[in-house]
XYZ file of C-alpha atoms in Angstrom:
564
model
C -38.072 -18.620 24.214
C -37.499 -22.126 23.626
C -35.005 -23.511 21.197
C -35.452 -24.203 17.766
C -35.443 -28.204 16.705
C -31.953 -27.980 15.294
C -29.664 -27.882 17.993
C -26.435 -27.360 16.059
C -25.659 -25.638 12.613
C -25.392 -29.443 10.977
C -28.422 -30.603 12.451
C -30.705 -29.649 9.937
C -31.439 -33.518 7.633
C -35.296 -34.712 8.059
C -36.387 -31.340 9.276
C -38.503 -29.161 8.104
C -37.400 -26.413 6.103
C -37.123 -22.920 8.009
C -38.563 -20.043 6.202
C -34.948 -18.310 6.216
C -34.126 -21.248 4.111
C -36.819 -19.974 0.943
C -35.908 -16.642 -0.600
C -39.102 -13.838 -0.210
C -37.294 -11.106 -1.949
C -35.811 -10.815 -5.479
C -32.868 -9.096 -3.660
C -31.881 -12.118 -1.648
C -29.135 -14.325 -2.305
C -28.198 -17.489 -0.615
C -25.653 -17.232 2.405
C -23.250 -20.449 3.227
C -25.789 -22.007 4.858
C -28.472 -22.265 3.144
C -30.474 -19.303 4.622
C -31.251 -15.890 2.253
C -29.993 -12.907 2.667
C -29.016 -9.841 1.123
C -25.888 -8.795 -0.965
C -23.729 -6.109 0.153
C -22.104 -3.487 -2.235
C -18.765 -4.380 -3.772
C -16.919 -1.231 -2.257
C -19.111 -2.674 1.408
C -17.155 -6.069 0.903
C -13.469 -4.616 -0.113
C -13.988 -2.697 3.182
C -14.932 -6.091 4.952
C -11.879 -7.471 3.576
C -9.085 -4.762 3.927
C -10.344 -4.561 7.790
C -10.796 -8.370 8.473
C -9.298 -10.470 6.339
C -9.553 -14.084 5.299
C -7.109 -15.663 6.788
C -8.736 -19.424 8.530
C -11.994 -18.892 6.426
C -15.093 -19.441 8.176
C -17.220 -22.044 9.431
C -18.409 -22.686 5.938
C -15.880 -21.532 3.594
C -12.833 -22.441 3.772
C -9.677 -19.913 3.677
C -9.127 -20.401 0.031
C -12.333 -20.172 -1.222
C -13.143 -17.004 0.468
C -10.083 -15.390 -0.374
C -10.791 -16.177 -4.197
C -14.007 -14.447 -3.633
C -12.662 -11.387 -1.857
C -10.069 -11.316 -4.783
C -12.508 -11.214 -7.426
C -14.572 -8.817 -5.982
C -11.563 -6.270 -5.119
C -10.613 -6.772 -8.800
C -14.057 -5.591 -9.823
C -13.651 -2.353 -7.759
C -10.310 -1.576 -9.464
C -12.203 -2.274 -12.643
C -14.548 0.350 -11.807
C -11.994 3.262 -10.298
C -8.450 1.805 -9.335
C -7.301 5.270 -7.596
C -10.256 5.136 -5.450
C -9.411 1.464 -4.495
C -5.878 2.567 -3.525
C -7.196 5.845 -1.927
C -9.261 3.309 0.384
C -6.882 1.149 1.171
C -4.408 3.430 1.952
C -6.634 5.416 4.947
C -6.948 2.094 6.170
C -3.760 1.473 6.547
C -2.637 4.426 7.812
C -5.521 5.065 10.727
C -4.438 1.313 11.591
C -8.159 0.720 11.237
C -7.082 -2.833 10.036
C -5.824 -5.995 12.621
C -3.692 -7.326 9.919
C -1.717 -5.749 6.761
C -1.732 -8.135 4.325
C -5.411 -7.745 2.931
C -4.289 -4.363 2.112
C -0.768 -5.604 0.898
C -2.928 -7.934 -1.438
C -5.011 -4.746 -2.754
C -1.821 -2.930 -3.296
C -0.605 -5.436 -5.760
C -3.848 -6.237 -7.583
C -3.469 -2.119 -8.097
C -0.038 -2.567 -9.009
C -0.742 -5.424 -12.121
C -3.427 -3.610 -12.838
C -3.745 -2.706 -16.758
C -5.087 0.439 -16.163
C -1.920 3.374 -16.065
C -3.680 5.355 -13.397
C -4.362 2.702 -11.274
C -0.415 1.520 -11.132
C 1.059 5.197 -10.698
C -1.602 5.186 -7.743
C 0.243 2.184 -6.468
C 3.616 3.708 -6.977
C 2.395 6.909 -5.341
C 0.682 5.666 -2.414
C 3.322 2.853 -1.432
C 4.698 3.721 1.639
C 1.790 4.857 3.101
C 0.605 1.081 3.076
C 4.117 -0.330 3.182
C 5.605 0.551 6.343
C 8.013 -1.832 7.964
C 10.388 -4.302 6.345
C 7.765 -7.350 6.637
C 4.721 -5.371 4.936
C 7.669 -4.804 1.947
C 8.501 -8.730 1.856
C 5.275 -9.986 2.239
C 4.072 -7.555 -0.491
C 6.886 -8.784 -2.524
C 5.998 -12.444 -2.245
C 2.286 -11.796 -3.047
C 3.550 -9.459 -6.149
C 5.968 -11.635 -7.641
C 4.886 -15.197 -6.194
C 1.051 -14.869 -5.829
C 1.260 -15.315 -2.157
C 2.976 -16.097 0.649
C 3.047 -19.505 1.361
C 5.463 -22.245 -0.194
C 3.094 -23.668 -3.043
C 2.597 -19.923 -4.185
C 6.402 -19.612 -3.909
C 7.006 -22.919 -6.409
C 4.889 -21.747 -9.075
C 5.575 -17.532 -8.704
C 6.993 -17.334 -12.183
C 3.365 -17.621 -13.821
C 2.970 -14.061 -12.475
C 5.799 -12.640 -14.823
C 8.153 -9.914 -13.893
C 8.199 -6.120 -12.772
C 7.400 -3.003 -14.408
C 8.838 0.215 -14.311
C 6.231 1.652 -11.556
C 6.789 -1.264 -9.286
C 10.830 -1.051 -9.378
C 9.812 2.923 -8.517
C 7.719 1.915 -5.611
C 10.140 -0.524 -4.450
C 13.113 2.117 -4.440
C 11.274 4.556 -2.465
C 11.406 1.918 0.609
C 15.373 2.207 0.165
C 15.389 6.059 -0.046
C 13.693 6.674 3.274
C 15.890 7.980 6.093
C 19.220 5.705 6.248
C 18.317 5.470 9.854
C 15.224 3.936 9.532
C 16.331 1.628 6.317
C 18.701 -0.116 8.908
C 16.461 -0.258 11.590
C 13.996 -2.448 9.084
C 16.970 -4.522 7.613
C 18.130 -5.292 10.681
C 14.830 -6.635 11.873
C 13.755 -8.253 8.599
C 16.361 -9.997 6.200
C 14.008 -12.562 4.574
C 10.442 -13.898 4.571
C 8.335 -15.439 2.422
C 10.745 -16.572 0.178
C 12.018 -12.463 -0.974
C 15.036 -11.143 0.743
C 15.663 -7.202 1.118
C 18.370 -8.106 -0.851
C 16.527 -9.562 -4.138
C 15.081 -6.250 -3.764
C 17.322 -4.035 -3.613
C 18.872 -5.698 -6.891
C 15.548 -5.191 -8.676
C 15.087 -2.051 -7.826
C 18.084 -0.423 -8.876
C 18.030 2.923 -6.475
C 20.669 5.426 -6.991
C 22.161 6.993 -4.360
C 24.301 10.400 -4.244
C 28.241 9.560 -4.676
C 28.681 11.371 -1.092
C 25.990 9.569 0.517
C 28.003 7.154 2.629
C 24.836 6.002 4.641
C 23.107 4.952 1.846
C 26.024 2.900 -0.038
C 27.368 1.517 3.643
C 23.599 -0.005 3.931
C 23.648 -1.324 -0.201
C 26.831 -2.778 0.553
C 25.504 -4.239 4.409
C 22.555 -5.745 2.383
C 24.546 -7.959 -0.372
C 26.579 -8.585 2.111
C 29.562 -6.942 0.756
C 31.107 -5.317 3.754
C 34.470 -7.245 4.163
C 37.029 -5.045 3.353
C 34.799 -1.746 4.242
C 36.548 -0.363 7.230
C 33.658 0.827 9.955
C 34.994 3.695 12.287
C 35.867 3.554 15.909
C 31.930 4.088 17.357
C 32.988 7.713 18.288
C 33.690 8.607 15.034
C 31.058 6.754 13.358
C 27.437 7.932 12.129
C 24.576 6.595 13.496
C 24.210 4.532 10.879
C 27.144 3.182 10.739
C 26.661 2.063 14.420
C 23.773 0.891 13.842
C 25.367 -1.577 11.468
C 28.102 -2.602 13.622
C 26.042 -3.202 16.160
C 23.755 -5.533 14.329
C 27.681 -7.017 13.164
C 28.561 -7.586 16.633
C 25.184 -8.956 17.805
C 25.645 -11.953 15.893
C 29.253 -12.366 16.605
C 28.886 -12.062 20.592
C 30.746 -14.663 22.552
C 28.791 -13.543 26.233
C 25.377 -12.605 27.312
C 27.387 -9.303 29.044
C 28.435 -8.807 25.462
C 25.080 -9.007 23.671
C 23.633 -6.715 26.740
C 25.806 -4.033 25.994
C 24.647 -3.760 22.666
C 21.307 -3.952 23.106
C 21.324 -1.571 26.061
C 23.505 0.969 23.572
C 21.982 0.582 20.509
C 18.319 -0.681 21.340
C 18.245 -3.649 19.232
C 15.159 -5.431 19.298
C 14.630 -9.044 19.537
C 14.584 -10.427 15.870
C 18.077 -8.355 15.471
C 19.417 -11.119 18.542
C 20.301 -14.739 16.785
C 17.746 -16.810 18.257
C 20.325 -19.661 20.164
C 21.569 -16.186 21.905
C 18.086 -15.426 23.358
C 18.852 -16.108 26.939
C 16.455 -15.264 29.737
C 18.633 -12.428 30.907
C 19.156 -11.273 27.271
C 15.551 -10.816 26.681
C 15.335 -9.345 30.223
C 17.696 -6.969 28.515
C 15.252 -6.361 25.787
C 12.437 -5.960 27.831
C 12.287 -2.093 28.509
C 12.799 -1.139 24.909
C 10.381 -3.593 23.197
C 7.493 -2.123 21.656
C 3.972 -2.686 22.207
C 3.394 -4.821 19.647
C 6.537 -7.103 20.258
C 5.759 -6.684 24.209
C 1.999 -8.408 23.952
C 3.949 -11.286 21.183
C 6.120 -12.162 23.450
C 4.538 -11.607 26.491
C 3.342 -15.642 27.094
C 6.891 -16.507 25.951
C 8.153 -14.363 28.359
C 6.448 -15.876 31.315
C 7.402 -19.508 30.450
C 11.278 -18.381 30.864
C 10.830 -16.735 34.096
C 11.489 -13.531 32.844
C 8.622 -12.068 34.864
C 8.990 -13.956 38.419
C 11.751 -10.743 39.043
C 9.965 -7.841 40.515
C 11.358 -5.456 38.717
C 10.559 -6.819 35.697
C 6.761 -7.786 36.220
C 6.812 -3.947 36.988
C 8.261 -2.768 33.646
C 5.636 -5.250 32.181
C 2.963 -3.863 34.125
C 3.838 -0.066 33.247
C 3.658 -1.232 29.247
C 0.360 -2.712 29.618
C -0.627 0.668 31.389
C 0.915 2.427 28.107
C -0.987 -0.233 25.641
C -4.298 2.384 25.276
C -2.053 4.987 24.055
C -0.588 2.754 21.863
C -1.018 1.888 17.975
C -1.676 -1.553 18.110
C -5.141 -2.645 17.204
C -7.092 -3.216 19.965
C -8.191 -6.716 18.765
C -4.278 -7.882 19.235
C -4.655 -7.046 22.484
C -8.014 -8.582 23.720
C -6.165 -11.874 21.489
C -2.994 -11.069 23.742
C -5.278 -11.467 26.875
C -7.126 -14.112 25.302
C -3.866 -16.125 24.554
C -2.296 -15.209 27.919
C -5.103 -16.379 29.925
C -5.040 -19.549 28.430
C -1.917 -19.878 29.756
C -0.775 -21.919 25.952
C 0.798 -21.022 23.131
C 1.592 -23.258 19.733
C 5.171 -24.400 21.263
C 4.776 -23.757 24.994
C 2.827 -23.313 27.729
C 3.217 -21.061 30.862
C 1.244 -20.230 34.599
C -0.393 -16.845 33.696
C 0.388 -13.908 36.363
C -2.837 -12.515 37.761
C -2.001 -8.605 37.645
C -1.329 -9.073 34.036
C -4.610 -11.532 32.982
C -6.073 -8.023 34.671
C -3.970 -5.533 33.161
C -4.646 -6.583 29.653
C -8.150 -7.069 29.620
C -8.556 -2.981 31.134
C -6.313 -2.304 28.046
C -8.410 -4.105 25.859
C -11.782 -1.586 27.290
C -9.699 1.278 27.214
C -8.033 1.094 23.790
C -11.824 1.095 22.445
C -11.262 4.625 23.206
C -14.770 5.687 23.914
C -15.147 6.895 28.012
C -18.193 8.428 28.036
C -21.313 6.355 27.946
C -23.868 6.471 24.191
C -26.528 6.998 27.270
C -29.661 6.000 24.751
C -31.582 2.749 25.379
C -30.062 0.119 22.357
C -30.032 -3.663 21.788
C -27.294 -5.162 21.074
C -27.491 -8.824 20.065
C -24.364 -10.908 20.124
C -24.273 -13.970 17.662
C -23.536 -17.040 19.537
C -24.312 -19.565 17.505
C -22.263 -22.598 16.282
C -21.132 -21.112 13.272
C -19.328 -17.887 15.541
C -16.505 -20.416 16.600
C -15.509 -21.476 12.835
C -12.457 -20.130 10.768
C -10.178 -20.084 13.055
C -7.093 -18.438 12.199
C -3.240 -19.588 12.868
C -3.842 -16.322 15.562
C -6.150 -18.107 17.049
C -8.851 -15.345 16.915
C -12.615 -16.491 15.731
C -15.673 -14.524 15.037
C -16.746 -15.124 18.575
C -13.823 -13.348 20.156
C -14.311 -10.472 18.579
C -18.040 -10.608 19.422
C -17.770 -11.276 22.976
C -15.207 -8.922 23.487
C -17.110 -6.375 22.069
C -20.421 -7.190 23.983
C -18.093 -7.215 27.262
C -17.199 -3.695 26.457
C -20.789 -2.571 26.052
C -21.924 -4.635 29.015
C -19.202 -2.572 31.083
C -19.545 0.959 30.072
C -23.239 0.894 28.491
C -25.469 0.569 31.637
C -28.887 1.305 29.200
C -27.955 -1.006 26.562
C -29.865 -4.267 27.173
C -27.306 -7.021 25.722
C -28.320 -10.806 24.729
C -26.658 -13.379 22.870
C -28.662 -15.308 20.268
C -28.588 -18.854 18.566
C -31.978 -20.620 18.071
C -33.021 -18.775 21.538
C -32.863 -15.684 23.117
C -30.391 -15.233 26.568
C -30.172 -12.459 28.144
C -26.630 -11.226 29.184
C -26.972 -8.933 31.727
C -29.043 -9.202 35.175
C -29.479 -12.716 34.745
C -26.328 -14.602 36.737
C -25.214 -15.672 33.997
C -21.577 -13.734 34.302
C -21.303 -14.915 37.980
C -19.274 -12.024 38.872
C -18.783 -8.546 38.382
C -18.304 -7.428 34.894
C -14.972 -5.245 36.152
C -14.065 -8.699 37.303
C -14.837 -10.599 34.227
C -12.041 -11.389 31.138
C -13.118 -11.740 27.177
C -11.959 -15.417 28.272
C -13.980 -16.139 30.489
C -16.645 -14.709 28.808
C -16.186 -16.538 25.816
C -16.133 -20.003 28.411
C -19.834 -17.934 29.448
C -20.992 -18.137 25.666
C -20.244 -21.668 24.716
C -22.385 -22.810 27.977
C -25.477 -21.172 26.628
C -24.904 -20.828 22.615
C -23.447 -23.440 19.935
C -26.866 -24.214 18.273
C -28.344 -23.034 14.731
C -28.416 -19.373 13.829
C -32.092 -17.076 13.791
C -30.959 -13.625 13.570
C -34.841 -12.891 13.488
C -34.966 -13.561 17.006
C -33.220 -9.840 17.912
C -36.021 -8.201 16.056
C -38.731 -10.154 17.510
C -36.968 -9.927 21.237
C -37.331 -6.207 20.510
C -41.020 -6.497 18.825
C -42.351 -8.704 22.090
C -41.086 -5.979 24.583
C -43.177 -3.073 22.720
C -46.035 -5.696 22.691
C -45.164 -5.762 26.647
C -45.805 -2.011 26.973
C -41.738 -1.690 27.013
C -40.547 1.574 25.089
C -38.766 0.555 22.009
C -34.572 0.595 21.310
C -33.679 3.344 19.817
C -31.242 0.862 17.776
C -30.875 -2.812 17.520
C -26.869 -3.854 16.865
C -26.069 -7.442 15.606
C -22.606 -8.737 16.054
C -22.603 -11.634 13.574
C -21.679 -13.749 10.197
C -24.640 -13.164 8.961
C -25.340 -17.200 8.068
C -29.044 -16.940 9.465
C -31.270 -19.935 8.121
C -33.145 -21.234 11.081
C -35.771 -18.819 11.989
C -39.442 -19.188 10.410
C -39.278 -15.559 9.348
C -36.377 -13.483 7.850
C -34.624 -10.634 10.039
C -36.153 -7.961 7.482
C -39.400 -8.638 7.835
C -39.700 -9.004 11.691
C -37.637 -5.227 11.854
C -39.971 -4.019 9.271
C -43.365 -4.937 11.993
C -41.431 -3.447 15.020
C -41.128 0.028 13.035
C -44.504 -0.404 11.651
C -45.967 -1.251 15.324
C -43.479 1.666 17.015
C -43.586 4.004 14.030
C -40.030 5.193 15.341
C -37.023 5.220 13.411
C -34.920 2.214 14.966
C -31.994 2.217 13.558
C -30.120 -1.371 12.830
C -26.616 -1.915 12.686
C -25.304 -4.602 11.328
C -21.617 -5.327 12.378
C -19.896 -8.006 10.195
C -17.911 -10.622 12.234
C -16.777 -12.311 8.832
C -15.349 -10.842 5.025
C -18.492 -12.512 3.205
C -20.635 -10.699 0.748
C -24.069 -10.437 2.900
C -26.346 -8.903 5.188
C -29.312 -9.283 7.298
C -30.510 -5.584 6.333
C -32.191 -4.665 2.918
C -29.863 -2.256 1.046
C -32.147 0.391 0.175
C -33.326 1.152 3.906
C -32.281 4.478 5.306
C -32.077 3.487 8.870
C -29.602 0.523 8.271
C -26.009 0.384 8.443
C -22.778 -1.487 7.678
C -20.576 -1.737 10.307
C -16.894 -3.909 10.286
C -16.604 -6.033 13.292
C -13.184 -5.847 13.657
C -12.326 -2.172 12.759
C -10.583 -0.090 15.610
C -13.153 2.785 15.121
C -16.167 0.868 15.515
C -16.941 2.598 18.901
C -16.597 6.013 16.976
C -19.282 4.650 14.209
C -22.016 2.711 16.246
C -22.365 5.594 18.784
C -22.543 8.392 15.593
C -25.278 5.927 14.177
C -27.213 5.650 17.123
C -27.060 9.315 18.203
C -27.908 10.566 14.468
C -31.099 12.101 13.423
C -33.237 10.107 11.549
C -32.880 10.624 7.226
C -35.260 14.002 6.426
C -38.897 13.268 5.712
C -38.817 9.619 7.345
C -42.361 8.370 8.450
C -41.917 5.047 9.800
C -41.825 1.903 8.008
């Protein structure tokens, strides 16, 4: 199919006006670029938002703008039922459906200054089941009592006004987990965003049992009132209490044998090392008990240092990335770990990535997805590659088209009767074609995404998977049994919208395709008309979306359905 006239999403002045560009439905609402569309549900777009965030904006929007919107619309839902808003937000955070925390952290304080009662003992009740490490409880913090967490939010925080009695509550259950754990997360997280633990601990006002040692030993730590408190002789001491002195010592260490003992004793992790002590054979040290998610963070950082030209520790490296699947980090982290890796660049350095681990981490990426056994029905899936895909980029470094290549990699690898194409203002065909020039075993999400920007970049027709589908039946080809677009959803430059196109194929087929709409971007809109049965809502960035799409596909159709 040849290309539309517009060759990039800009390219549109003196042209003639696509038909995605004039509304047909009383539905429809205008997308960023011009094209109509149709609204999603305001509970659809909070789950958008908790899973992917705002953070860069998108090609369009910018990162503030979109934010405000996601804001608004989360403030609606708590309008409407605050507990169930929490409820939500909370099972997201907990399945670690989510690649970041703070959209949830966000939600979680728009619940807390709610005015609603309900709403805020929710908050208070549910805390720690969204707060769970000393960052999410700083960051939350700053957003709470500063509106954010950057440094103009930080200036003008005290237009937000104080605490309340359920916050201080929430706040204090943080300092009444197990003393164990307490340290653990002080150690690691002092300060950030402009909130210490210790600002917090003063607002809060726990109370502790008078023979609780732990407890007052890690007050005291925290306000930094522990000259003149005498801490035992390690054998005699709790585990707390060497826990402590071995965060003490840490930062008093005159040697790298020193600092090696301690970590090797007491498993301190990296942020608990001053950073002028980080040698290369002190973070050799720390390699064996980092976890995952430190492991893949460092992991470029690690290379530049030399870390991994020793044998024996490339091996420990490669025997984490084996563990990576079984881990709880989000699988996007680590197709942006390979991503990043590959590159061979981060922000401050730059590094020769080590083959066995540009290989390891992209299997980790497939296998975290989870799913081994094939959907085995016939399905389209229809990758978004046009221009506006590689907006919004994030400080991460992760864009709508990594998460949509990545996923069409996995599909290409372990779906052999899915027929997969990427789609701009044409039509190419991903698989069979010689376009991937190698194996798909062989190929990485970066390279891939190197693929993508040869063929794609222009104007967006998400019509074009619909009619794809629609001139194969016309072919005497058996139709999909579901068509699955991985995209923003800023359509504008095909002649006819994507509804109307998916409403002939079912009308030709008279089969129940189902369509699947997976959402690359937090916006408020769809390609799919609300009210049909056989459509569905799917977050692009969630770490069960190979659980959902499969169910979808594999479901019986809704009872009494006829065709279109």
């Amino acid at each position: 199919m040849d290309r539309f006239p517009f060759d990039s999403e800009d390219a549109t002045l003196g042209a003639p006006v696509p038909g995605q560009m004039i509304p047909i439905d009383p539905r429809e609402v205008r997308n960023a670029a011009g094209g109509w569309v149709f609204p999603i549900d305001k509970w659809s777009r909070l789950l958008r938002y908790l899973i992917i965030g705002t953070e860069g904006g998108t090609y369009y929007v910018d990162e503030e703008k979109i934010q405000t919107e996601n804001l608004l619309n989360t403030a609606e839902c708590i309008r409407e039922d605050g507990p169930r808003v929490v409820e939500i937000t909370a099972r997201i955070a907990e399945s670690r459906r989510a690649y970041k925390t703070l959209p949830a952290l966000w939600v979680l304080a728009l619940a807390m200054r709610s005015k609603d009662l309900e709403t805020r003992r929710a908050a208070a009740t549910n805390f720690l089941r969204v707060v769970r490490t000393g960052a999410d409880l700083l960051n939350f913090a700053a957003i709470y009592l500063h509106g954010g967490i950057g440094k103009e939010a930080r200036q003008h925080g005290e237009r937000l006004g104080g605490t309340g009695r359920l916050w201080r509550a929430a706040i204090r259950q943080f300092f009444l987990q197990d003393p164990a754990t307490v340290a653990f997360q002080v150690g690691k997280y002092g300060r950030r965003a402009g909130v210490s633990i210790a600002d917090l601990l003063r607002l809060s006002h726990p109370k502790f049992d008078k023979d609780d040692q732990d407890r007052h030993l890690i007050a005291r730590w925290i306000l930094g009132k522990l000259e003149g408190v005498p801490l035992e002789a390690q054998e005699r001491a709790s585990k707390v209490q060497q826990q402590i002195l071995a965060y003490e010592l840490a930062k008093q260490a005159d040697s790298e044998e020193e600092l090696i003992r301690l970590i090797e004793t007491h498993k301190l992790t990296w942020e608990m090392i001053p950073s002028e002590k980080r040698t290369p054979r002190v973070w050799r040290a720390l390699l064996p008990g980092m976890s995952a998610w430190a492991f893949i963070r460092n992991l470029g950082y690690l290379t530049s240092i030399g870390v991994l030209d020793e044998p024996e520790a490339l091996e420990i490296a490669l025997g984490k990335i084996q563990d990576l699947p079984k881990s709880p980090v989000h699988p996007l982290r680590i197709m942006l770990a390979a991503l990043s890796y590959e590159s061979g660049k981060g922000m401050r350095r730059e590094w020769n990535p080590i083959p066995e681990i540009v290989r390891g981490l992209n299997w980790a990426y497939r296998e975290r997805l989870g799913r081994s056994q094939p959907i085995g029905k016939p399905f389209l899936l229809a990758l978004d590659i046009s221009g506006s895909m590689w907006g919004g980029e994030t400080q991460a470094g992760v864009l709508p088209i990594h998460a949509a290549a990545a996923f069409g990699l996995y599909i290409l690898s372990r779906e052999p009767e899915a027929e997969v194409i990427g789609v701009d203002t044409g039509i190419h065909p991903l698989r069979g074609a010689g376009l991937l020039g190698r194996s798909i075993e062989d190929m990485t999400v970066h390279r891939f995404v190197e693929m993508l920007w040869k063929v794609g970049g222009g104007g967006t027709d998400l019509s074009l998977p619909f009619k794809h589908a629609l001139d194969r039946v016309v072919r005497g080809n058996p139709p999909p049994h579901a068509i699955v677009t991985f995209t923003d959803s800023e359509t504008w430059a095909g002649r006819e919208h994507p509804f109307q196109v998916l409403r002939k194929l079912r009308s030709k087929t008279n089969v129940p395709i189902r369509a699947v709409n997976i959402a690359a971007t937090a916006t408020g809109y769809s390609l799919l008309e609300p009210d049909d049965p056989l459509a569905f809502e799917v977050v692009g960035f969630d770490a069960a979306v190979m659980d959902m799409v499969p169910e979808i596909i594999a479901a019986d159709p809704p009872p009494g359905y006829r065709g279109a």
